[in-house]
């Protein structure tokens, strides 16, 4: 049994470098996790976590399969396969949901543009009606101080 505080470090401090590298990788995972949750959802984060677990299991089977029995390896491979299928299905459904949201957003943008255009046309018509009405009244009625024309 080794005592951690009494550990004898390698003269080149390779073990310290490996610990620091592990720390940097953990920081990277945490930053990536926060970004993933911020851009997607907690469910997507969980699916990605399961993908990581499947990768760990698959790599363990690849590197250390000699210690597992045949049925145990088969069960592990079947579990990884089912989990990967579920992740692919989830990604497919999220893609469909995103496409529908995109179409809905495009439709709402088109509707907003059409409403703005109608408001603009109505405002132009209203201001044109005031101008035409005012000129028409002035032409039909005699302006104040002008004599009436007699035919």
PDB file of N, CA, C and O in Angstrom, residues 68-125:
ATOM      1  N   UNK A  68     -12.687 -10.287 -19.645  1.00  0.00           N
ATOM      2  CA  UNK A  68     -14.134 -10.492 -19.624  1.00  0.00           C
ATOM      3  C   UNK A  68     -14.482 -11.820 -20.290  1.00  0.00           C
ATOM      4  O   UNK A  68     -13.797 -12.281 -21.206  1.00  0.00           O
ATOM      5  N   UNK A  69     -15.597 -12.419 -19.833  1.00  0.00           N
ATOM      6  CA  UNK A  69     -16.071 -13.649 -20.468  1.00  0.00           C
ATOM      7  C   UNK A  69     -16.807 -13.297 -21.753  1.00  0.00           C
ATOM      8  O   UNK A  69     -17.154 -12.139 -21.985  1.00  0.00           O
ATOM      9  N   UNK A  70     -17.066 -14.303 -22.556  1.00  0.00           N
ATOM     10  CA  UNK A  70     -17.742 -14.086 -23.835  1.00  0.00           C
ATOM     11  C   UNK A  70     -19.144 -13.515 -23.671  1.00  0.00           C
ATOM     12  O   UNK A  70     -19.538 -12.591 -24.385  1.00  0.00           O
ATOM     13  N   UNK A  71     -19.922 -14.073 -22.735  1.00  0.00           N
ATOM     14  CA  UNK A  71     -21.291 -13.566 -22.551  1.00  0.00           C
ATOM     15  C   UNK A  71     -21.292 -12.172 -21.953  1.00  0.00           C
ATOM     16  O   UNK A  71     -22.133 -11.341 -22.314  1.00  0.00           O
ATOM     17  N   UNK A  72     -20.344 -11.898 -21.091  1.00  0.00           N
ATOM     18  CA  UNK A  72     -20.263 -10.560 -20.504  1.00  0.00           C
ATOM     19  C   UNK A  72     -19.910  -9.528 -21.578  1.00  0.00           C
ATOM     20  O   UNK A  72     -20.495  -8.457 -21.630  1.00  0.00           O
ATOM     21  N   UNK A  73     -18.977  -9.866 -22.443  1.00  0.00           N
ATOM     22  CA  UNK A  73     -18.599  -8.970 -23.542  1.00  0.00           C
ATOM     23  C   UNK A  73     -19.778  -8.750 -24.478  1.00  0.00           C
ATOM     24  O   UNK A  73     -20.037  -7.615 -24.905  1.00  0.00           O
ATOM     25  N   UNK A  74     -20.509  -9.821 -24.784  1.00  0.00           N
ATOM     26  CA  UNK A  74     -21.668  -9.709 -25.662  1.00  0.00           C
ATOM     27  C   UNK A  74     -22.737  -8.816 -25.042  1.00  0.00           C
ATOM     28  O   UNK A  74     -23.331  -7.975 -25.730  1.00  0.00           O
ATOM     29  N   UNK A  75     -23.001  -8.975 -23.763  1.00  0.00           N
ATOM     30  CA  UNK A  75     -23.987  -8.134 -23.080  1.00  0.00           C
ATOM     31  C   UNK A  75     -23.554  -6.666 -23.074  1.00  0.00           C
ATOM     32  O   UNK A  75     -24.368  -5.765 -23.295  1.00  0.00           O
ATOM     33  N   UNK A  76     -22.282  -6.436 -22.823  1.00  0.00           N
ATOM     34  CA  UNK A  76     -21.776  -5.059 -22.822  1.00  0.00           C
ATOM     35  C   UNK A  76     -21.889  -4.425 -24.203  1.00  0.00           C
ATOM     36  O   UNK A  76     -22.292  -3.266 -24.334  1.00  0.00           O
ATOM     37  N   UNK A  77     -21.538  -5.194 -25.237  1.00  0.00           N
ATOM     38  CA  UNK A  77     -21.652  -4.679 -26.602  1.00  0.00           C
ATOM     39  C   UNK A  77     -23.108  -4.405 -26.973  1.00  0.00           C
ATOM     40  O   UNK A  77     -23.414  -3.399 -27.623  1.00  0.00           O
ATOM     41  N   UNK A  78     -24.017  -5.284 -26.559  1.00  0.00           N
ATOM     42  CA  UNK A  78     -25.442  -5.075 -26.843  1.00  0.00           C
ATOM     43  C   UNK A  78     -25.944  -3.825 -26.137  1.00  0.00           C
ATOM     44  O   UNK A  78     -26.699  -3.020 -26.714  1.00  0.00           O
ATOM     45  N   UNK A  79     -25.528  -3.613 -24.887  1.00  0.00           N
ATOM     46  CA  UNK A  79     -25.929  -2.410 -24.157  1.00  0.00           C
ATOM     47  C   UNK A  79     -25.417  -1.141 -24.802  1.00  0.00           C
ATOM     48  O   UNK A  79     -26.142  -0.161 -24.935  1.00  0.00           O
ATOM     49  N   UNK A  80     -24.156  -1.165 -25.225  1.00  0.00           N
ATOM     50  CA  UNK A  80     -23.578  -0.001 -25.900  1.00  0.00           C
ATOM     51  C   UNK A  80     -24.317   0.258 -27.209  1.00  0.00           C
ATOM     52  O   UNK A  80     -24.642   1.401 -27.546  1.00  0.00           O
ATOM     53  N   UNK A  81     -24.614  -0.805 -27.960  1.00  0.00           N
ATOM     54  CA  UNK A  81     -25.312  -0.671 -29.238  1.00  0.00           C
ATOM     55  C   UNK A  81     -26.706  -0.064 -29.042  1.00  0.00           C
ATOM     56  O   UNK A  81     -27.102   0.849 -29.776  1.00  0.00           O
ATOM     57  N   UNK A  82     -27.447  -0.534 -28.053  1.00  0.00           N
ATOM     58  CA  UNK A  82     -28.790   0.004 -27.790  1.00  0.00           C
ATOM     59  C   UNK A  82     -28.706   1.468 -27.372  1.00  0.00           C
ATOM     60  O   UNK A  82     -29.505   2.303 -27.819  1.00  0.00           O
ATOM     61  N   UNK A  83     -27.735   1.788 -26.534  1.00  0.00           N
ATOM     62  CA  UNK A  83     -27.579   3.173 -26.097  1.00  0.00           C
ATOM     63  C   UNK A  83     -27.225   4.087 -27.274  1.00  0.00           C
ATOM     64  O   UNK A  83     -27.754   5.196 -27.394  1.00  0.00           O
ATOM     65  N   UNK A  84     -26.355   3.621 -28.151  1.00  0.00           N
ATOM     66  CA  UNK A  84     -25.980   4.425 -29.321  1.00  0.00           C
ATOM     67  C   UNK A  84     -27.187   4.605 -30.236  1.00  0.00           C
ATOM     68  O   UNK A  84     -27.414   5.705 -30.772  1.00  0.00           O
ATOM     69  N   UNK A  85     -27.984   3.570 -30.435  1.00  0.00           N
ATOM     70  CA  UNK A  85     -29.205   3.712 -31.241  1.00  0.00           C
ATOM     71  C   UNK A  85     -30.147   4.751 -30.637  1.00  0.00           C
ATOM     72  O   UNK A  85     -30.740   5.561 -31.365  1.00  0.00           O
ATOM     73  N   UNK A  86     -30.300   4.722 -29.318  1.00  0.00           N
ATOM     74  CA  UNK A  86     -31.160   5.702 -28.660  1.00  0.00           C
ATOM     75  C   UNK A  86     -30.626   7.118 -28.839  1.00  0.00           C
ATOM     76  O   UNK A  86     -31.401   8.060 -29.069  1.00  0.00           O
ATOM     77  N   UNK A  87     -29.304   7.287 -28.785  1.00  0.00           N
ATOM     78  CA  UNK A  87     -28.714   8.610 -28.982  1.00  0.00           C
ATOM     79  C   UNK A  87     -28.907   9.098 -30.415  1.00  0.00           C
ATOM     80  O   UNK A  87     -29.204  10.270 -30.641  1.00  0.00           O
ATOM     81  N   UNK A  88     -28.771   8.199 -31.364  1.00  0.00           N
ATOM     82  CA  UNK A  88     -28.985   8.570 -32.757  1.00  0.00           C
ATOM     83  C   UNK A  88     -30.439   8.973 -32.968  1.00  0.00           C
ATOM     84  O   UNK A  88     -30.739   9.973 -33.632  1.00  0.00           O
ATOM     85  N   UNK A  89     -31.354   8.232 -32.381  1.00  0.00           N
ATOM     86  CA  UNK A  89     -32.789   8.556 -32.492  1.00  0.00           C
ATOM     87  C   UNK A  89     -33.086   9.916 -31.855  1.00  0.00           C
ATOM     88  O   UNK A  89     -33.828  10.717 -32.406  1.00  0.00           O
ATOM     89  N   UNK A  90     -32.508  10.175 -30.700  1.00  0.00           N
ATOM     90  CA  UNK A  90     -32.689  11.463 -30.028  1.00  0.00           C
ATOM     91  C   UNK A  90     -32.181  12.598 -30.917  1.00  0.00           C
ATOM     92  O   UNK A  90     -32.837  13.621 -31.082  1.00  0.00           O
ATOM     93  N   UNK A  91     -31.007  12.417 -31.493  1.00  0.00           N
ATOM     94  CA  UNK A  91     -30.461  13.437 -32.391  1.00  0.00           C
ATOM     95  C   UNK A  91     -31.348  13.669 -33.599  1.00  0.00           C
ATOM     96  O   UNK A  91     -31.552  14.806 -34.031  1.00  0.00           O
ATOM     97  N   UNK A  92     -31.904  12.589 -34.136  1.00  0.00           N
ATOM     98  CA  UNK A  92     -32.813  12.703 -35.280  1.00  0.00           C
ATOM     99  C   UNK A  92     -34.066  13.497 -34.896  1.00  0.00           C
ATOM    100  O   UNK A  92     -34.493  14.395 -35.632  1.00  0.00           O
ATOM    101  N   UNK A  93     -34.655  13.173 -33.753  1.00  0.00           N
ATOM    102  CA  UNK A  93     -35.861  13.875 -33.304  1.00  0.00           C
ATOM    103  C   UNK A  93     -35.569  15.343 -33.000  1.00  0.00           C
ATOM    104  O   UNK A  93     -36.396  16.213 -33.293  1.00  0.00           O
ATOM    105  N   UNK A  94     -34.412  15.628 -32.418  1.00  0.00           N
ATOM    106  CA  UNK A  94     -34.040  17.021 -32.166  1.00  0.00           C
ATOM    107  C   UNK A  94     -33.849  17.785 -33.474  1.00  0.00           C
ATOM    108  O   UNK A  94     -34.180  18.957 -33.577  1.00  0.00           O
ATOM    109  N   UNK A  95     -33.317  17.111 -34.496  1.00  0.00           N
ATOM    110  CA  UNK A  95     -33.162  17.735 -35.803  1.00  0.00           C
ATOM    111  C   UNK A  95     -34.505  18.075 -36.430  1.00  0.00           C
ATOM    112  O   UNK A  95     -34.679  19.152 -37.005  1.00  0.00           O
ATOM    113  N   UNK A  96     -35.464  17.158 -36.310  1.00  0.00           N
ATOM    114  CA  UNK A  96     -36.811  17.416 -36.836  1.00  0.00           C
ATOM    115  C   UNK A  96     -37.441  18.584 -36.083  1.00  0.00           C
ATOM    116  O   UNK A  96     -38.044  19.475 -36.697  1.00  0.00           O
ATOM    117  N   UNK A  97     -37.283  18.602 -34.772  1.00  0.00           N
ATOM    118  CA  UNK A  97     -37.838  19.687 -33.947  1.00  0.00           C
ATOM    119  C   UNK A  97     -37.219  21.021 -34.329  1.00  0.00           C
ATOM    120  O   UNK A  97     -37.905  22.038 -34.427  1.00  0.00           O
ATOM    121  N   UNK A  98     -35.922  21.033 -34.565  1.00  0.00           N
ATOM    122  CA  UNK A  98     -35.242  22.269 -34.954  1.00  0.00           C
ATOM    123  C   UNK A  98     -35.702  22.743 -36.326  1.00  0.00           C
ATOM    124  O   UNK A  98     -35.866  23.941 -36.556  1.00  0.00           O
ATOM    125  N   UNK A  99     -35.924  21.802 -37.244  1.00  0.00           N
ATOM    126  CA  UNK A  99     -36.393  22.171 -38.584  1.00  0.00           C
ATOM    127  C   UNK A  99     -37.795  22.774 -38.508  1.00  0.00           C
ATOM    128  O   UNK A  99     -38.088  23.767 -39.180  1.00  0.00           O
ATOM    129  N   UNK A 100     -38.671  22.184 -37.694  1.00  0.00           N
ATOM    130  CA  UNK A 100     -40.018  22.725 -37.535  1.00  0.00           C
ATOM    131  C   UNK A 100     -39.970  24.117 -36.915  1.00  0.00           C
ATOM    132  O   UNK A 100     -40.698  25.013 -37.324  1.00  0.00           O
ATOM    133  N   UNK A 101     -39.111  24.303 -35.926  1.00  0.00           N
ATOM    134  CA  UNK A 101     -38.978  25.612 -35.288  1.00  0.00           C
ATOM    135  C   UNK A 101     -38.448  26.637 -36.284  1.00  0.00           C
ATOM    136  O   UNK A 101     -38.875  27.787 -36.287  1.00  0.00           O
ATOM    137  N   UNK A 102     -37.545  26.214 -37.146  1.00  0.00           N
ATOM    138  CA  UNK A 102     -36.990  27.112 -38.155  1.00  0.00           C
ATOM    139  C   UNK A 102     -38.067  27.542 -39.142  1.00  0.00           C
ATOM    140  O   UNK A 102     -38.158  28.709 -39.497  1.00  0.00           O
ATOM    141  N   UNK A 103     -38.894  26.592 -39.575  1.00  0.00           N
ATOM    142  CA  UNK A 103     -39.986  26.918 -40.501  1.00  0.00           C
ATOM    143  C   UNK A 103     -40.978  27.850 -39.826  1.00  0.00           C
ATOM    144  O   UNK A 103     -41.446  28.821 -40.422  1.00  0.00           O
ATOM    145  N   UNK A 104     -41.288  27.569 -38.549  1.00  0.00           N
ATOM    146  CA  UNK A 104     -42.223  28.414 -37.809  1.00  0.00           C
ATOM    147  C   UNK A 104     -41.661  29.819 -37.668  1.00  0.00           C
ATOM    148  O   UNK A 104     -42.376  30.804 -37.821  1.00  0.00           O
ATOM    149  N   UNK A 105     -40.356  29.927 -37.396  1.00  0.00           N
ATOM    150  CA  UNK A 105     -39.725  31.235 -37.282  1.00  0.00           C
ATOM    151  C   UNK A 105     -39.773  31.981 -38.606  1.00  0.00           C
ATOM    152  O   UNK A 105     -40.036  33.174 -38.640  1.00  0.00           O
ATOM    153  N   UNK A 106     -39.509  31.273 -39.712  1.00  0.00           N
ATOM    154  CA  UNK A 106     -39.572  31.901 -41.032  1.00  0.00           C
ATOM    155  C   UNK A 106     -40.982  32.375 -41.334  1.00  0.00           C
ATOM    156  O   UNK A 106     -41.173  33.473 -41.854  1.00  0.00           O
ATOM    157  N   UNK A 107     -41.994  31.566 -40.992  1.00  0.00           N
ATOM    158  CA  UNK A 107     -43.378  31.953 -41.218  1.00  0.00           C
ATOM    159  C   UNK A 107     -43.749  33.173 -40.390  1.00  0.00           C
ATOM    160  O   UNK A 107     -44.424  34.085 -40.877  1.00  0.00           O
ATOM    161  N   UNK A 108     -43.308  33.225 -39.136  1.00  0.00           N
ATOM    162  CA  UNK A 108     -43.637  34.376 -38.293  1.00  0.00           C
ATOM    163  C   UNK A 108     -42.926  35.627 -38.799  1.00  0.00           C
ATOM    164  O   UNK A 108     -43.476  36.718 -38.751  1.00  0.00           O
ATOM    165  N   UNK A 109     -41.699  35.470 -39.312  1.00  0.00           N
ATOM    166  CA  UNK A 109     -40.988  36.617 -39.875  1.00  0.00           C
ATOM    167  C   UNK A 109     -41.722  37.116 -41.115  1.00  0.00           C
ATOM    168  O   UNK A 109     -41.904  38.323 -41.299  1.00  0.00           O
ATOM    169  N   UNK A 110     -42.187  36.205 -41.970  1.00  0.00           N
ATOM    170  CA  UNK A 110     -42.940  36.594 -43.157  1.00  0.00           C
ATOM    171  C   UNK A 110     -44.235  37.284 -42.764  1.00  0.00           C
ATOM    172  O   UNK A 110     -44.630  38.286 -43.367  1.00  0.00           O
ATOM    173  N   UNK A 111     -44.919  36.763 -41.746  1.00  0.00           N
ATOM    174  CA  UNK A 111     -46.166  37.373 -41.295  1.00  0.00           C
ATOM    175  C   UNK A 111     -45.899  38.762 -40.723  1.00  0.00           C
ATOM    176  O   UNK A 111     -46.663  39.702 -40.974  1.00  0.00           O
ATOM    177  N   UNK A 112     -44.817  38.916 -39.973  1.00  0.00           N
ATOM    178  CA  UNK A 112     -44.469  40.228 -39.419  1.00  0.00           C
ATOM    179  C   UNK A 112     -44.158  41.216 -40.537  1.00  0.00           C
ATOM    180  O   UNK A 112     -44.583  42.371 -40.486  1.00  0.00           O
ATOM    181  N   UNK A 113     -43.432  40.756 -41.547  1.00  0.00           N
ATOM    182  CA  UNK A 113     -43.113  41.645 -42.678  1.00  0.00           C
ATOM    183  C   UNK A 113     -44.373  42.040 -43.432  1.00  0.00           C
ATOM    184  O   UNK A 113     -44.530  43.197 -43.827  1.00  0.00           O
ATOM    185  N   UNK A 114     -45.274  41.080 -43.624  1.00  0.00           N
ATOM    186  CA  UNK A 114     -46.530  41.384 -44.320  1.00  0.00           C
ATOM    187  C   UNK A 114     -47.354  42.377 -43.516  1.00  0.00           C
ATOM    188  O   UNK A 114     -47.938  43.312 -44.079  1.00  0.00           O
ATOM    189  N   UNK A 115     -47.409  42.224 -42.201  1.00  0.00           N
ATOM    190  CA  UNK A 115     -48.158  43.159 -41.353  1.00  0.00           C
ATOM    191  C   UNK A 115     -47.544  44.552 -41.405  1.00  0.00           C
ATOM    192  O   UNK A 115     -48.264  45.554 -41.505  1.00  0.00           O
ATOM    193  N   UNK A 116     -46.218  44.623 -41.362  1.00  0.00           N
ATOM    194  CA  UNK A 116     -45.549  45.921 -41.458  1.00  0.00           C
ATOM    195  C   UNK A 116     -45.822  46.574 -42.807  1.00  0.00           C
ATOM    196  O   UNK A 116     -46.042  47.784 -42.900  1.00  0.00           O
ATOM    197  N   UNK A 117     -45.818  45.768 -43.867  1.00  0.00           N
ATOM    198  CA  UNK A 117     -46.085  46.291 -45.207  1.00  0.00           C
ATOM    199  C   UNK A 117     -47.511  46.821 -45.305  1.00  0.00           C
ATOM    200  O   UNK A 117     -47.749  47.890 -45.871  1.00  0.00           O
ATOM    201  N   UNK A 118     -48.466  46.084 -44.735  1.00  0.00           N
ATOM    202  CA  UNK A 118     -49.858  46.535 -44.740  1.00  0.00           C
ATOM    203  C   UNK A 118     -50.014  47.827 -43.941  1.00  0.00           C
ATOM    204  O   UNK A 118     -50.741  48.735 -44.367  1.00  0.00           O
ATOM    205  N   UNK A 119     -49.352  47.921 -42.797  1.00  0.00           N
ATOM    206  CA  UNK A 119     -49.406  49.149 -42.003  1.00  0.00           C
ATOM    207  C   UNK A 119     -48.817  50.311 -42.780  1.00  0.00           C
ATOM    208  O   UNK A 119     -49.352  51.421 -42.768  1.00  0.00           O
ATOM    209  N   UNK A 120     -47.723  50.069 -43.482  1.00  0.00           N
ATOM    210  CA  UNK A 120     -47.088  51.119 -44.270  1.00  0.00           C
ATOM    211  C   UNK A 120     -48.011  51.575 -45.401  1.00  0.00           C
ATOM    212  O   UNK A 120     -48.174  52.770 -45.629  1.00  0.00           O
ATOM    213  N   UNK A 121     -48.619  50.611 -46.103  1.00  0.00           N
ATOM    214  CA  UNK A 121     -49.534  50.938 -47.202  1.00  0.00           C
ATOM    215  C   UNK A 121     -50.731  51.709 -46.669  1.00  0.00           C
ATOM    216  O   UNK A 121     -51.166  52.696 -47.262  1.00  0.00           O
ATOM    217  N   UNK A 122     -51.267  51.284 -45.516  1.00  0.00           N
ATOM    218  CA  UNK A 122     -52.406  51.985 -44.928  1.00  0.00           C
ATOM    219  C   UNK A 122     -52.020  53.403 -44.536  1.00  0.00           C
ATOM    220  O   UNK A 122     -52.799  54.345 -44.732  1.00  0.00           O
ATOM    221  N   UNK A 123     -50.832  53.590 -43.996  1.00  0.00           N
ATOM    222  CA  UNK A 123     -50.382  54.923 -43.613  1.00  0.00           C
ATOM    223  C   UNK A 123     -50.197  55.801 -44.845  1.00  0.00           C
ATOM    224  O   UNK A 123     -50.566  56.977 -44.848  1.00  0.00           O
ATOM    225  N   UNK A 124     -49.644  55.245 -45.913  1.00  0.00           N
ATOM    226  CA  UNK A 124     -49.455  55.999 -47.155  1.00  0.00           C
ATOM    227  C   UNK A 124     -50.808  56.367 -47.748  1.00  0.00           C
ATOM    228  O   UNK A 124     -51.035  57.496 -48.175  1.00  0.00           O
ATOM    229  N   UNK A 125     -51.741  55.418 -47.767  1.00  0.00           N
ATOM    230  CA  UNK A 125     -53.082  55.682 -48.282  1.00  0.00           C
ATOM    231  C   UNK A 125     -53.786  56.752 -47.455  1.00  0.00           C
ATOM    232  O   UNK A 125     -54.457  57.638 -47.994  1.00  0.00           O
TER     233      UNK A 125
END
